[in-house]
Structure formats: C-alpha cells, structure tokens
Amino acid sequence: MAGEDRSPGTAPRAAAPDETPDLYGAYPRLTPKQIRFLSGHGTRRPVAAGEVLIREGDRGGDFYVILGGSVAITEYYGTSDERLLRLHRQGRFLGELGLLQGQVAFYTAHAREAGEVLVIPVDRLRVLVARDPVLGNLVLRAYLGRRTMLVGAGAGFRILGSRYSSDTRRLREFAARNWLPHRWIDLETDAEAEALLRRFSITPEETPIVIWREEQVLRNPGNAELARLIGLSTPAAADRDHDLLIVGSGPAGIAAAVYGSSDGLATTLVDAFATGGQAGTSSLIENYLGFPSGISGSELAERGVLQARKFGARVRIPAEATSLEPDGGHYRVTFADGTEALGRTVVLATGAHYRRLDVPGIARLEGTSVFYAATVYEARQCGADPVAVVGGGNSAGQASLFLAERVPRVHLLIRGPSLGAGMSRYLVDQIERHPRVNVALDTEVREVRGDDTLRSVVVEHIRTKERRALDACSLFVFIGAEPCTDWLSDVLALDDEGFVLTGAEAEARAAPGVWESQSRGCLRLETSLPGVFAAGDVRSGSVKRVASAAGEGAMAVHHVHDHLGHTTAGLPGPGDDLPAPSGRSAAPGGDPHASATDAHPLHMTGGEGR
C-alpha cells in the first residue's frame, strides 16, 4: 500500500472477502509501526456492535483507527433508504476530506461487529501528519480519494430542480466547484422527482430545493446558506487583528495563504465562489512543476487549502468583496452580504473570468449546454453526442483531449490559421494524433441552434465565408479572460485593460502624497496603495501560468513582511485621496500577456475572487 512503512518482505494483510478493496490508495491499512506511533497520542476504547462513531450531518469529530471488529460506512443510516458504501476492518482508519476541513460528515460510520478503536482528536491529527510526512501523505491521499468517490457515488445532499432553471445551475455549479458530495435530481426527467415533491409537500414552482438527511429542506437557498449547512466556510471574524487578508483563492491566493500563515501571520483567505480559480476548472494540469503525471486543478487547490489551514489560515467561502478602503492603519474590505474584514495588509488575487462568446441566443444555453470549464461535472452532461470547443490556447486544447476520452467527436474551432500559434507543443502533438478530435482553423461560431439545449453550431470560415452546421450537444468556450477588478476601479490604479498596476507604474499613478510619506519605494507587487499587493492574473504584466501565479503569491508575502517592517504612519486614512479610475495605462512594455487574450486554465489562475 502507498505510504506503508513495513519491513522488507512483509506483505500487507489482504482484505477480508467482505471488506472494501483499497482503491487507488483511498483505503490503505496502517502498519503496526504507524499504529504504535499514533497510539501514543490517542485513546484505545472498545466499541459495541451498532455503535455510531461518525454520524451523517455532524461536524468535526475524531480520527478513528480500527483495532478490531469491523466498521460500516453507510448513507441514510437507520432509514428505509439506507445504503452501504464501504466496509473496513483492522488497521484501517475512518474519515475523509471534510474531517480536516471542519465540514459535516456526508455518511454514518457504525460498528458492524464489536471491536476496538484508537481515537485521536482531529486537531492532534493535524499536528501529527504535519510532523510525519509519510503518514501525512498517506492520510491526505486517502482522504482526497475518498472525497472523489463520495462525489462520484452521489452521496451527500440532493439538489432537486429543473435543468432549465438558472438557480438549479447555480447550486449545481457551486456544489461541483467546491467538491461537495451531492446528487442532482432533474425535475424534468427523473422519476424520483415527483415522489420527493409529494413527500415534502413542495410544488414544482418552489424548486430548486436542497434535501439534506431526509429531514431538512432548503427552498432555493443562496450559496452562503448552502455553505453554512455543509460547514464549508469559517464564520466571519469580528476581530481587527488580521495581519494579512487575501481576496481570491486561485493558485496565487492559496500560495499567499500558505506562506503567510506558515510565517506566523494571522491570515484570512476569502473567495466569492470556490477555491482554485480558473485553474480549479481544469481537468488535468500537465505542465505544473513536480507533477509529471499531471494533477487536476481541484486537487491542486484542495491540497493547497489544506496546507494553509494546517498553518492556521482561516478560509471564508462564499465571500464576495465589494469595496476596499483605508481605515486607521488597516484596510477594510466589505463583502456583498454586508460583513466586513480588516487587515493590516491585503493581497489581491481575484484573477480573471472568461469572456463570453458574442453569438445571438447563446445566453439561454449557458449552464445547460454552453460551458466555460471542462471538468467531470460538465462532461457528465454531454452523453454520447459530439461537442464543440472554441479557442486556440492551452485550455481549449486540454479540454478537447479530456472530452475526446468521453464523447465520440470533438470539434476544435480555432479563429487563427495555426494550431500551434497559442498552444503548447505537447498539446498540439496529442491533438494531431487523436482520432476523435477534428480541428477547424480560420473558423468562428456564427449561430447556435436549439431551444432548451444545444443541437448544432453554425460556423463560418473566415477567409472563404463558407458556412456549415456541426452537430454538437455542448459548446465549450475558452476565448480569453477579463480581470475581476470592477470593485477596484475607484480605488487602485489600473491599466487600460483593467488589470492592477504594481511597482513603479503604480507609484507613478498613486494619489498625491500617498508614497511621499513612506520611508521606501513601491515594491514590485505593490499597488498604488501601500500595503495592498496584487498577485497572479489580476496583476498587469503577469505571466498567465499556474506556477508563476503561485510564485507571485509567495513573493507577495515577502513584500508583506517588508511593508510591516517599515513605518505605516503614512498609510491613508478614511476620506484621504485615492487614485482616480482614469489612472489607467498600457501594460509596461506592451506586454502581450496584460490583455489576457486567449488566456487558459492551464496557464491561468483567474476567477479567483469574484
């Protein structure tokens, strides 16, 4: 088993006939040495048959190692819908990703046979796995795998709503992007829908609804209400003691949270929607240093957030920032729900969001058959029909290859004359060899056909003006991105494209007197306000790659220390002048990245905050 520490020639004990096999390292068995190590930090106790160790819906809990007997993992425990998910015996441990993140349990674990368990408080577990990298990797890998399996099994809460409802799409996307186990029941086609409506006395007009543990029903909840139900977010802090407030949780924001919290700064990370940003929507990132086999954007984000939490960072999702202003030596950030947070310093990592395709009628199909991400969530909706992908960059290429493993035909539509003009060579080679990817160059989409869902797209050859219809049940769009800076236009100096200026250009466009009172110049990633930094795609002139965004997040924390080490006496106070929105300029040196034209999730960390 991965991560096991055993003597040479000693094989792990085979699973019993009725025990769930160890799939992809999700259900490893601890070695005697690892159990002895953990025993010094926990308590052994007997368990009776039928005793519940983890109850569905309960938050937090303890870390359990099975020393004897067996433990069943079930859904809807004690009801007529009870379903056995897993069965574990001696040497295995319980829990999944939600245990480390403070979320509620999505299952019930109860003793099927009497036995004995080792109980370790979860706070103590976090310390132990940080101290022992082999054990830590074993537990983390298992927990990530278990969360993936829970999502795939449709465990957790249920979303009942129409595929044509924008609120249904919103809830489904929020659950999918935050990797929350759930199952969607389509009001239009699922036979189960009518029975559930009758059971809970709900009319179709009241949908979408969220059903949790067969006893709690939320009628069209907001994202924040669903997050509170699951325990996704840390409650808003009322204190004024944040050393570092990070807005946006893509790779740049997560990296800043890891390095800030590990350096001992009181750190809070907020995001309007989900961790990972645009990178989190990528099914496989193959060019990120240290992952030769690739890693999904969601797993990369989860690993980073767990690191940040391990060092004490607080995470709030959803929390949409709407304003930034100086406040007596701090900066005050106000959120859409009316709450506020104060930080001695702020790192802006709000990234960018994808541009929409300008085609008549496309808006009505967004969420049902027009998508701006290509993950398992979107792929499930494609069925066995052809799809179309628009874009000439790495995101479009990666999406095409991902989808080609799941659908019979992918039409890759590129406006330019060459496949390799904006795409990495390794992707070009794979696309050219793939039998199910059809590349159309010099091509643009002119029309979408279909009433409730897409049936076909009409494309035009740019040079010949010839038009033709392509059968496609879904359209995936990756045509560049725009910065998420609308809420900053009256506060910070931005370039002509709306990206945040930093360094010398920011200092030159700052409000009069802001920098003269400082005992230093504007740092490289610092904005036109001292102590406010920008990292990742939102920054003018940044390189749109995941690795560079993570590097900028780390560098921003270095600048935070530099700023805190100097006097902050000159920090603007309430009512002081701030840069005017007209303070925009072209990106330094005409940097082609500054416009984010044809930006891509493999190269991007966008969508991180708003």
Coordinates of C-alpha atoms in Angstrom, one line a residue:
M1 CA 0.0 0.0 0.0
A2 CA 1.2 3.5 -0.8
G3 CA 2.9 5.1 2.1
E4 CA 3.2 2.0 4.3
D5 CA 6.3 1.6 6.4
R6 CA 6.9 -2.1 6.7
S7 CA 9.9 -4.4 6.9
P8 CA 11.3 -5.9 3.7
G9 CA 9.4 -9.0 2.6
T10 CA 6.4 -8.2 4.8
A11 CA 3.3 -8.1 2.7
P12 CA 0.2 -6.0 3.9
R13 CA -2.6 -8.1 5.2
A14 CA -5.1 -8.9 2.5
A15 CA -8.6 -7.5 2.6
A16 CA -11.2 -9.8 4.0
P17 CA -13.8 -11.1 1.4
D18 CA -16.4 -8.7 2.5
E19 CA -14.1 -5.7 3.1
T20 CA -13.9 -2.9 0.5
P21 CA -10.8 -3.2 -1.6
D22 CA -8.2 -0.5 -1.4
L23 CA -9.0 1.5 -4.5
Y24 CA -6.3 4.0 -5.7
G25 CA -4.8 4.4 -2.2
A26 CA -8.2 5.5 -0.7
Y27 CA -8.4 2.7 1.9
P28 CA -4.8 1.9 3.0
R29 CA -4.0 -0.2 6.0
L30 CA -1.7 1.3 8.7
T31 CA 1.4 -0.6 9.6
P32 CA 1.9 -1.8 13.2
K33 CA 4.7 0.8 13.5
Q34 CA 2.3 3.6 12.4
I35 CA -0.4 2.4 14.8
R36 CA 2.1 2.3 17.7
F37 CA 3.1 5.9 16.8
L38 CA -0.5 7.0 16.8
S39 CA -1.3 5.2 20.0
G40 CA 1.0 7.5 21.9
H41 CA -1.3 10.4 21.0
G42 CA -4.8 8.8 21.4
T43 CA -7.0 6.6 23.5
R44 CA -8.0 3.0 22.9
R45 CA -11.5 2.0 23.7
P46 CA -13.9 -0.8 23.0
V47 CA -16.9 -0.4 20.6
A48 CA -20.2 -2.4 20.7
A49 CA -21.9 -3.7 17.7
G50 CA -24.2 -1.0 16.3
E51 CA -22.3 1.9 18.0
V52 CA -22.2 5.0 15.9
L53 CA -18.7 6.6 15.6
I54 CA -19.5 9.2 13.0
R55 CA -23.0 10.4 12.3
E56 CA -24.1 11.9 9.0
G57 CA -24.6 15.7 9.4
D58 CA -22.4 16.1 12.4
R59 CA -19.4 18.5 12.1
G60 CA -15.8 17.7 13.0
G61 CA -15.3 14.6 15.2
D62 CA -12.3 12.4 15.9
F63 CA -9.9 10.4 13.9
Y64 CA -10.5 6.6 14.3
V65 CA -8.2 3.7 13.7
I66 CA -9.9 0.3 13.7
L67 CA -8.0 -2.1 16.0
G68 CA -10.6 -4.9 16.0
G69 CA -14.0 -5.7 14.6
S70 CA -15.5 -4.0 11.5
V71 CA -17.0 -0.6 10.7
A72 CA -19.6 0.0 8.0
I73 CA -19.9 3.3 6.1
T74 CA -23.5 3.9 5.2
E75 CA -25.7 6.6 3.8
Y76 CA -29.2 7.4 5.1
Y77 CA -28.4 5.3 8.2
G78 CA -31.5 4.0 10.0
T79 CA -33.9 4.8 7.2
S80 CA -35.6 2.7 4.5
D81 CA -33.1 4.2 2.0
E82 CA -30.1 3.1 4.0
R83 CA -27.2 2.2 1.6
L84 CA -23.9 0.5 2.4
L85 CA -21.0 2.4 0.9
R86 CA -17.9 0.8 2.4
L87 CA -16.8 -1.8 5.0
H88 CA -13.5 -1.6 6.8
R89 CA -11.6 -3.9 9.2
Q90 CA -8.5 -3.9 11.4
G91 CA -5.7 -1.5 10.5
R92 CA -7.8 1.0 8.5
F93 CA -8.8 4.5 9.6
L94 CA -12.0 6.4 9.2
G95 CA -12.8 9.9 7.9
E96 CA -12.4 11.8 4.6
L97 CA -11.5 15.3 3.5
G98 CA -14.3 17.0 5.4
L99 CA -12.8 15.9 8.7
L100 CA -9.7 18.0 8.1
Q101 CA -11.7 20.9 6.8
G102 CA -14.3 21.1 9.5
Q103 CA -17.2 20.2 7.3
V104 CA -20.2 18.0 8.3
A105 CA -20.0 14.2 7.7
F106 CA -21.7 13.0 4.5
Y107 CA -22.1 9.5 5.8
T108 CA -22.5 7.5 9.0
A109 CA -19.8 5.1 10.3
H110 CA -21.0 2.5 12.8
A111 CA -19.6 -0.7 14.2
R112 CA -20.9 -3.7 12.3
E113 CA -19.1 -6.1 14.7
A114 CA -17.9 -5.4 18.2
G115 CA -14.2 -4.5 18.5
E116 CA -11.8 -1.8 19.5
V117 CA -10.7 1.6 18.1
L118 CA -8.0 4.1 18.6
V119 CA -9.4 7.7 19.0
I120 CA -7.3 10.8 18.2
P121 CA -8.7 14.3 18.3
V122 CA -8.6 15.8 14.8
D123 CA -6.6 18.9 16.0
R124 CA -4.0 16.5 17.3
L125 CA -4.1 14.6 14.0
R126 CA -3.2 17.7 12.0
V127 CA -0.1 18.2 14.1
L128 CA 0.9 14.5 13.7
V129 CA 0.5 14.4 9.9
A130 CA 2.5 17.6 9.6
R131 CA 5.3 16.1 11.7
D132 CA 5.4 12.8 9.8
P133 CA 5.4 13.3 6.0
V134 CA 4.9 9.6 5.2
L135 CA 1.9 9.3 7.4
G136 CA 0.7 12.8 6.3
N137 CA 0.8 11.8 2.7
L138 CA -0.9 8.5 3.4
V139 CA -3.8 10.2 5.1
L140 CA -4.1 13.1 2.7
R141 CA -4.1 10.8 -0.4
A142 CA -6.7 8.6 1.2
Y143 CA -8.9 11.5 2.1
L144 CA -8.7 13.1 -1.3
G145 CA -9.6 9.7 -2.9
R146 CA -12.5 9.2 -0.6
R147 CA -13.9 12.6 -1.3
T148 CA -13.7 11.8 -5.1
M149 CA -15.5 8.5 -4.6
L150 CA -18.2 10.2 -2.4
V151 CA -18.8 12.7 -5.2
G152 CA -18.9 10.0 -7.8
A153 CA -21.3 7.9 -5.8
G154 CA -23.8 10.7 -5.5
A155 CA -23.7 10.7 -1.7
G156 CA -24.4 13.7 0.4
F157 CA -27.2 16.2 -0.2
R158 CA -29.6 16.2 -3.1
I159 CA -30.5 19.1 -5.4
L160 CA -33.9 18.8 -7.0
G161 CA -34.6 21.2 -9.8
S162 CA -35.2 21.8 -13.4
R163 CA -32.3 21.7 -15.9
Y164 CA -33.7 24.9 -17.4
S165 CA -33.6 26.8 -14.1
S166 CA -30.7 29.3 -13.6
D167 CA -30.9 28.7 -9.8
T168 CA -30.6 25.0 -10.3
R169 CA -27.5 25.5 -12.4
R170 CA -26.1 27.9 -9.8
L171 CA -26.5 25.4 -7.0
R172 CA -25.0 22.6 -9.0
E173 CA -22.0 24.6 -10.1
F174 CA -21.4 25.8 -6.5
A175 CA -21.5 22.2 -5.2
A176 CA -19.3 20.9 -8.1
R177 CA -16.7 23.6 -7.9
N178 CA -16.4 23.2 -4.1
W179 CA -16.2 19.4 -4.4
L180 CA -19.2 18.8 -2.3
P181 CA -20.8 15.3 -2.5
H182 CA -24.3 15.7 -3.9
R183 CA -26.7 14.2 -6.4
W184 CA -28.9 16.2 -8.9
I185 CA -32.5 15.1 -9.5
D186 CA -33.8 16.5 -12.7
L187 CA -37.4 17.8 -12.3
E188 CA -38.0 17.3 -16.0
T189 CA -36.9 13.7 -16.5
D190 CA -36.2 11.9 -13.2
A191 CA -38.9 9.6 -12.0
E192 CA -37.8 10.2 -8.4
A193 CA -38.6 13.9 -8.5
E194 CA -42.4 13.6 -8.3
A195 CA -42.2 11.2 -5.3
L196 CA -39.9 13.6 -3.4
L197 CA -42.1 16.6 -4.2
R198 CA -45.1 14.8 -2.7
R199 CA -43.1 13.6 0.3
F200 CA -42.0 17.1 1.3
S201 CA -45.2 18.8 0.1
I202 CA -43.4 21.1 -2.4
T203 CA -44.7 22.3 -5.7
P204 CA -42.5 22.4 -8.8
E205 CA -42.7 26.2 -8.7
E206 CA -40.8 26.1 -5.3
T207 CA -37.8 24.3 -6.8
P208 CA -34.9 24.1 -6.8
I209 CA -34.6 22.6 -3.3
V210 CA -31.8 21.1 -1.4
I211 CA -32.6 17.9 0.6
W212 CA -30.3 17.0 3.5
R213 CA -30.5 13.9 5.6
E214 CA -34.2 13.3 4.6
E215 CA -35.2 15.8 7.2
Q216 CA -34.0 19.2 6.2
V217 CA -35.2 21.0 3.1
L218 CA -33.9 24.4 1.8
R219 CA -36.0 26.1 -0.7
N220 CA -33.8 27.8 -3.4
P221 CA -31.0 28.5 -0.9
G222 CA -28.3 31.1 -1.7
N223 CA -24.7 29.8 -2.0
A224 CA -23.9 31.1 1.5
E225 CA -26.8 29.3 3.1
L226 CA -25.7 26.0 1.4
A227 CA -22.2 26.7 2.6
R228 CA -23.3 27.1 6.2
L229 CA -25.3 23.9 6.0
I230 CA -22.3 21.9 5.0
G231 CA -19.8 23.7 7.2
L232 CA -17.8 24.8 4.1
S233 CA -16.8 28.2 5.4
T234 CA -15.2 29.6 8.5
P235 CA -17.6 32.1 10.1
A236 CA -16.8 35.8 9.6
A237 CA -14.3 37.1 12.1
A238 CA -15.3 40.2 14.0
D239 CA -11.8 41.0 15.2
R240 CA -9.4 43.6 13.8
D241 CA -6.3 41.5 14.1
H242 CA -5.7 40.2 10.6
D243 CA -2.1 40.7 9.5
L244 CA -2.9 39.5 6.0
L245 CA -6.3 39.5 4.2
I246 CA -6.2 37.6 0.8
V247 CA -9.0 38.2 -1.7
G248 CA -9.2 35.4 -4.2
S249 CA -8.3 31.7 -3.8
G250 CA -6.7 30.6 -7.0
P251 CA -3.1 29.4 -7.0
A252 CA -1.8 32.9 -6.2
G253 CA -4.2 33.4 -3.3
I254 CA -3.7 29.9 -1.9
A255 CA 0.1 30.3 -2.1
A256 CA -0.1 33.6 -0.3
A257 CA -2.2 31.9 2.4
V258 CA 0.3 29.0 2.8
Y259 CA 3.3 31.2 3.1
G260 CA 1.6 33.9 5.2
S261 CA 0.2 31.6 7.7
S262 CA 3.3 29.4 7.9
D263 CA 5.3 32.6 8.6
G264 CA 3.1 33.3 11.6
L265 CA 0.9 36.0 10.1
A266 CA -2.8 36.0 11.1
T267 CA -4.1 35.1 7.7
T268 CA -7.6 35.0 6.2
L269 CA -8.4 33.8 2.7
V270 CA -11.7 34.7 1.1
D271 CA -13.4 33.9 -2.2
A272 CA -16.7 34.6 -3.8
F273 CA -17.4 31.2 -5.1
A274 CA -14.8 28.4 -4.8
T275 CA -11.1 27.6 -4.2
G276 CA -9.0 27.0 -7.3
G277 CA -10.0 29.9 -9.5
Q278 CA -9.8 29.2 -13.3
A279 CA -7.2 26.6 -12.6
G280 CA -9.7 24.8 -10.5
T281 CA -11.8 24.2 -13.5
S282 CA -9.0 22.3 -15.4
S283 CA -9.4 18.5 -15.5
L284 CA -5.7 17.9 -15.7
I285 CA -2.7 20.3 -15.4
E286 CA 0.2 18.5 -17.0
N287 CA 2.9 21.3 -17.0
Y288 CA 3.0 22.1 -13.3
L289 CA 6.4 21.5 -11.7
G290 CA 6.6 18.4 -9.6
F291 CA 3.6 16.5 -11.0
P292 CA 4.9 14.6 -14.1
S293 CA 1.6 12.6 -14.4
G294 CA -0.4 15.8 -14.1
I295 CA -2.9 16.9 -11.4
S296 CA -6.4 18.2 -11.6
G297 CA -7.0 21.8 -10.7
S298 CA -9.4 20.9 -8.0
E299 CA -7.0 18.6 -6.3
L300 CA -4.2 21.1 -6.5
A301 CA -6.4 23.7 -4.8
E302 CA -7.6 21.3 -2.1
R303 CA -4.0 20.3 -1.3
G304 CA -3.0 24.0 -1.0
V305 CA -6.0 24.9 1.1
L306 CA -5.3 22.0 3.5
Q307 CA -1.7 23.3 3.8
A308 CA -2.9 26.8 4.6
R309 CA -5.4 25.5 7.2
K310 CA -2.7 23.4 8.8
F311 CA -0.7 26.6 9.5
G312 CA -3.8 28.3 10.9
A313 CA -5.2 30.3 8.0
R314 CA -8.9 31.0 8.1
V315 CA -11.0 30.4 4.9
R316 CA -14.3 32.0 4.0
I317 CA -16.4 30.9 1.1
P318 CA -18.5 32.4 -0.3
A319 CA -17.5 36.0 0.4
E320 CA -17.7 38.4 -2.5
A321 CA -15.6 41.5 -1.9
T322 CA -17.3 44.7 -3.0
S323 CA -15.1 47.5 -1.7
L324 CA -11.7 48.3 -0.3
E325 CA -10.8 51.4 1.8
P326 CA -8.2 52.5 4.3
D327 CA -9.3 52.6 7.9
G328 CA -6.9 53.8 10.6
G329 CA -3.8 51.9 9.8
H330 CA -5.7 48.9 8.4
Y331 CA -7.6 48.2 5.2
R332 CA -11.3 47.5 5.4
V333 CA -12.9 45.1 2.9
T334 CA -16.7 45.0 2.7
F335 CA -18.5 41.9 1.3
A336 CA -21.8 41.5 -0.6
D337 CA -23.5 40.1 2.5
G338 CA -22.7 43.3 4.5
T339 CA -20.0 41.8 6.6
E340 CA -16.5 43.4 6.8
A341 CA -12.9 42.3 7.4
L342 CA -9.9 44.4 8.4
G343 CA -6.3 43.6 7.5
R344 CA -3.0 45.3 8.1
T345 CA -2.2 44.2 4.6
V346 CA -4.2 42.9 1.6
V347 CA -3.2 40.6 -1.2
L348 CA -5.5 40.9 -4.3
A349 CA -5.6 37.6 -6.2
T350 CA -9.0 37.9 -7.8
G351 CA -7.8 36.7 -11.2
A352 CA -9.9 36.9 -14.3
H353 CA -13.1 35.4 -15.7
Y354 CA -13.7 34.0 -19.2
R355 CA -15.1 36.2 -21.9
R356 CA -18.5 35.2 -23.3
L357 CA -18.9 34.3 -27.0
D358 CA -20.8 37.0 -28.8
V359 CA -23.4 34.9 -30.6
P360 CA -27.1 35.6 -30.6
G361 CA -29.1 33.3 -28.3
I362 CA -26.1 31.7 -26.6
A363 CA -27.0 33.1 -23.1
R364 CA -30.1 30.9 -22.8
L365 CA -28.0 27.8 -23.2
E366 CA -25.3 28.7 -20.7
G367 CA -25.2 26.1 -17.9
T368 CA -27.2 23.5 -19.8
S369 CA -25.1 23.1 -22.9
V370 CA -22.7 26.0 -23.1
F371 CA -19.8 25.9 -20.6
Y372 CA -16.7 27.8 -19.7
A373 CA -14.9 24.9 -18.0
A374 CA -14.3 21.3 -18.9
T375 CA -14.4 19.1 -15.8
V376 CA -16.1 15.8 -14.9
Y377 CA -19.2 17.9 -13.9
E378 CA -19.6 19.3 -17.4
A379 CA -18.6 16.1 -19.2
R380 CA -21.3 14.1 -17.5
Q381 CA -23.9 16.3 -19.3
C382 CA -22.6 15.6 -22.8
G383 CA -23.8 12.0 -23.0
A384 CA -22.7 10.2 -26.2
D385 CA -23.0 13.1 -28.6
P386 CA -20.4 15.3 -30.4
V387 CA -19.3 18.5 -28.7
A388 CA -17.6 21.7 -29.9
V389 CA -14.7 23.6 -28.3
V390 CA -13.8 27.2 -29.2
G391 CA -10.4 28.6 -28.5
G392 CA -6.8 28.3 -29.7
G393 CA -4.9 28.2 -26.4
N394 CA -3.9 25.5 -23.8
S395 CA -7.3 25.5 -22.1
A396 CA -9.1 24.7 -25.3
G397 CA -6.5 22.0 -26.2
Q398 CA -6.6 20.4 -22.8
A399 CA -10.4 20.5 -22.8
S400 CA -10.5 18.9 -26.2
L401 CA -8.3 16.0 -25.1
F402 CA -10.2 15.5 -21.9
L403 CA -13.6 15.4 -23.7
A404 CA -12.4 13.2 -26.5
E405 CA -12.0 10.4 -24.0
R406 CA -15.7 10.6 -23.2
V407 CA -17.5 11.6 -26.4
P408 CA -17.3 10.3 -29.9
R409 CA -16.3 13.5 -31.6
V410 CA -14.8 16.9 -30.6
H411 CA -14.8 19.8 -33.0
L412 CA -12.0 22.2 -32.0
L413 CA -12.8 25.6 -33.6
I414 CA -9.8 28.0 -33.8
R415 CA -10.0 31.5 -35.2
G416 CA -6.3 31.6 -36.1
P417 CA -4.6 29.9 -39.0
S418 CA -2.4 27.6 -36.9
L419 CA -3.0 25.1 -34.1
G420 CA 0.4 25.8 -32.6
A421 CA 0.2 29.6 -32.5
G422 CA -1.1 29.8 -28.9
M423 CA -0.9 26.3 -27.7
S424 CA 1.9 24.3 -26.1
R425 CA 3.7 21.8 -28.3
Y426 CA 2.9 18.8 -26.1
L427 CA -0.8 19.5 -26.5
V428 CA -0.5 20.1 -30.3
D429 CA 1.2 16.7 -30.8
Q430 CA -1.6 14.9 -28.8
I431 CA -4.4 16.7 -30.6
E432 CA -2.9 16.0 -34.1
R433 CA -2.7 12.3 -33.2
H434 CA -6.1 11.9 -31.5
P435 CA -8.7 10.2 -33.8
R436 CA -11.7 11.8 -32.2
V437 CA -10.5 15.5 -32.3
N438 CA -11.4 17.4 -35.5
V439 CA -9.5 20.7 -35.9
A440 CA -11.1 23.6 -37.9
L441 CA -8.8 26.5 -38.4
D442 CA -9.8 30.1 -39.5
T443 CA -13.2 29.3 -38.1
E444 CA -15.7 31.3 -36.0
V445 CA -19.1 30.4 -34.5
R446 CA -21.9 32.4 -36.0
E447 CA -25.1 30.8 -34.7
V448 CA -26.2 28.3 -32.1
R449 CA -29.3 26.1 -32.7
G450 CA -31.5 24.5 -30.1
D451 CA -34.4 25.6 -27.9
D452 CA -33.6 24.4 -24.4
T453 CA -30.4 22.6 -25.2
L454 CA -27.8 22.9 -28.0
R455 CA -28.4 20.8 -31.1
S456 CA -25.8 22.3 -33.5
V457 CA -23.5 25.2 -34.1
V458 CA -23.2 27.1 -37.4
V459 CA -19.5 28.0 -38.2
E460 CA -18.0 30.3 -40.8
H461 CA -14.6 30.0 -42.5
I462 CA -13.1 33.5 -42.0
R463 CA -11.5 33.7 -45.5
T464 CA -13.9 31.9 -47.7
K465 CA -17.1 33.0 -45.8
E466 CA -18.4 29.4 -46.2
R467 CA -20.9 28.4 -43.5
R468 CA -21.8 24.9 -42.3
A469 CA -23.6 23.3 -39.4
L470 CA -21.9 21.0 -37.0
D471 CA -23.9 18.6 -34.8
A472 CA -23.0 19.3 -31.1
C473 CA -24.8 18.8 -27.9
S474 CA -22.5 21.1 -25.9
L475 CA -20.2 24.0 -26.6
F476 CA -17.1 24.8 -24.5
V477 CA -15.8 28.3 -24.8
F478 CA -12.2 29.4 -24.0
I479 CA -11.5 32.7 -25.7
G480 CA -9.6 34.8 -23.2
A481 CA -10.4 36.5 -20.0
E482 CA -11.1 39.8 -18.3
P483 CA -9.8 40.9 -14.9
C484 CA -12.1 40.8 -11.9
T485 CA -11.5 44.4 -10.8
D486 CA -14.8 46.3 -11.3
W487 CA -14.9 46.8 -7.5
L488 CA -11.4 48.3 -7.5
S489 CA -11.8 50.8 -10.3
D490 CA -12.2 53.8 -8.0
V491 CA -9.6 52.7 -5.5
L492 CA -6.4 51.5 -7.3
A493 CA -4.6 52.4 -10.5
L494 CA -5.4 50.0 -13.3
D495 CA -4.1 49.7 -16.8
D496 CA -6.2 50.1 -20.0
E497 CA -7.4 46.5 -19.8
G498 CA -8.5 46.8 -16.1
F499 CA -5.5 44.9 -14.7
V500 CA -4.0 46.1 -11.4
L501 CA -0.8 48.2 -11.9
T502 CA 2.1 47.4 -9.5
G503 CA 5.6 48.6 -8.8
A504 CA 6.9 51.8 -10.4
E505 CA 3.9 52.3 -12.6
A506 CA 1.6 52.1 -9.6
E507 CA 3.7 54.5 -7.6
A508 CA 3.6 57.0 -10.5
R509 CA -0.2 56.9 -10.7
A510 CA -0.9 56.9 -6.9
A511 CA -2.8 59.8 -5.3
P512 CA -0.7 62.8 -4.3
G513 CA 1.1 62.3 -1.0
V514 CA 0.5 58.6 -0.7
W515 CA 4.1 57.5 -1.3
E516 CA 5.9 60.6 -0.2
S517 CA 5.1 59.8 3.4
Q518 CA 6.6 56.3 3.2
S519 CA 10.2 55.5 4.1
R520 CA 10.6 53.3 1.0
G521 CA 9.5 53.0 -2.6
C522 CA 6.7 50.9 -4.1
L523 CA 7.6 47.2 -4.0
R524 CA 7.4 45.2 -7.2
L525 CA 4.0 43.6 -6.5
E526 CA 2.6 46.5 -4.5
T527 CA -0.3 48.6 -5.9
S528 CA -0.9 52.3 -5.7
L529 CA -1.8 51.9 -2.0
P530 CA 1.0 51.0 0.4
G531 CA 0.4 47.5 1.9
V532 CA -2.0 46.4 -0.8
F533 CA -0.4 43.9 -3.2
A534 CA -1.6 42.1 -6.4
A535 CA -0.6 38.6 -7.5
G536 CA -1.5 36.3 -10.3
D537 CA -3.7 37.0 -13.3
V538 CA -5.2 40.2 -11.9
R539 CA -1.8 41.9 -12.0
S540 CA -0.8 43.9 -15.1
G541 CA 2.0 42.2 -16.9
S542 CA 1.8 38.9 -15.1
V543 CA 2.6 35.7 -16.8
K544 CA -0.6 33.6 -17.1
R545 CA 0.6 30.4 -15.7
V546 CA -0.3 28.4 -12.6
A547 CA 3.4 28.1 -11.4
S548 CA 4.1 31.8 -11.9
A549 CA 0.9 32.8 -10.0
A550 CA 1.9 30.6 -7.1
G551 CA 5.3 32.2 -7.1
E552 CA 3.8 35.7 -7.1
G553 CA 1.6 34.7 -4.1
A554 CA 4.8 33.6 -2.2
M555 CA 6.6 36.8 -3.3
A556 CA 3.7 39.0 -2.2
V557 CA 4.1 37.6 1.4
H558 CA 7.8 38.5 1.3
H559 CA 6.6 42.1 0.4
V560 CA 4.1 42.0 3.2
H561 CA 7.0 41.4 5.7
D562 CA 8.9 44.3 4.1
H563 CA 5.9 46.6 4.5
L564 CA 5.2 45.6 8.1
G565 CA 8.8 46.1 8.9
H566 CA 8.6 49.8 7.9
T567 CA 6.5 52.5 9.5
T568 CA 2.9 52.7 8.5
A569 CA 2.4 56.2 9.8
G570 CA 1.7 57.4 6.2
L571 CA -1.0 54.9 5.5
P572 CA -4.0 56.8 4.1
G573 CA -6.9 57.2 6.5
P574 CA -10.6 57.3 5.9
G575 CA -11.5 60.1 3.5
D576 CA -8.0 60.5 2.1
D577 CA -7.5 60.8 -1.7
L578 CA -7.3 57.6 -3.6
P579 CA -6.3 57.1 -7.3
A580 CA -8.9 58.1 -9.8
P581 CA -10.3 55.5 -12.2
S582 CA -8.8 57.4 -15.1
G583 CA -5.3 56.4 -13.8
R584 CA -5.0 53.6 -16.4
S585 CA -2.2 53.0 -18.8
A586 CA -1.0 50.4 -21.2
A587 CA 0.8 47.4 -19.6
P588 CA 4.5 48.0 -19.2
G589 CA 6.5 47.4 -22.4
G590 CA 3.3 46.4 -24.2
D591 CA 3.4 43.0 -22.5
P592 CA 1.1 40.8 -24.6
H593 CA 0.0 38.9 -21.5
A594 CA -1.5 42.0 -20.0
S595 CA -4.7 41.8 -22.1
A596 CA -5.2 38.1 -21.2
T597 CA -6.1 37.4 -24.8
D598 CA -6.6 33.7 -25.3
A599 CA -5.8 33.1 -21.6
H600 CA -6.2 29.5 -20.5
P601 CA -6.8 27.5 -17.3
L602 CA -3.6 25.6 -17.6
H603 CA -1.9 29.0 -17.7
M604 CA -4.3 30.9 -15.6
T605 CA -5.4 31.3 -12.0
G606 CA -8.3 33.6 -12.9
G607 CA -11.8 33.7 -11.5
E608 CA -10.3 33.6 -8.0
G609 CA -12.3 36.1 -6.2
R610 CA -15.4 37.2 -7.9

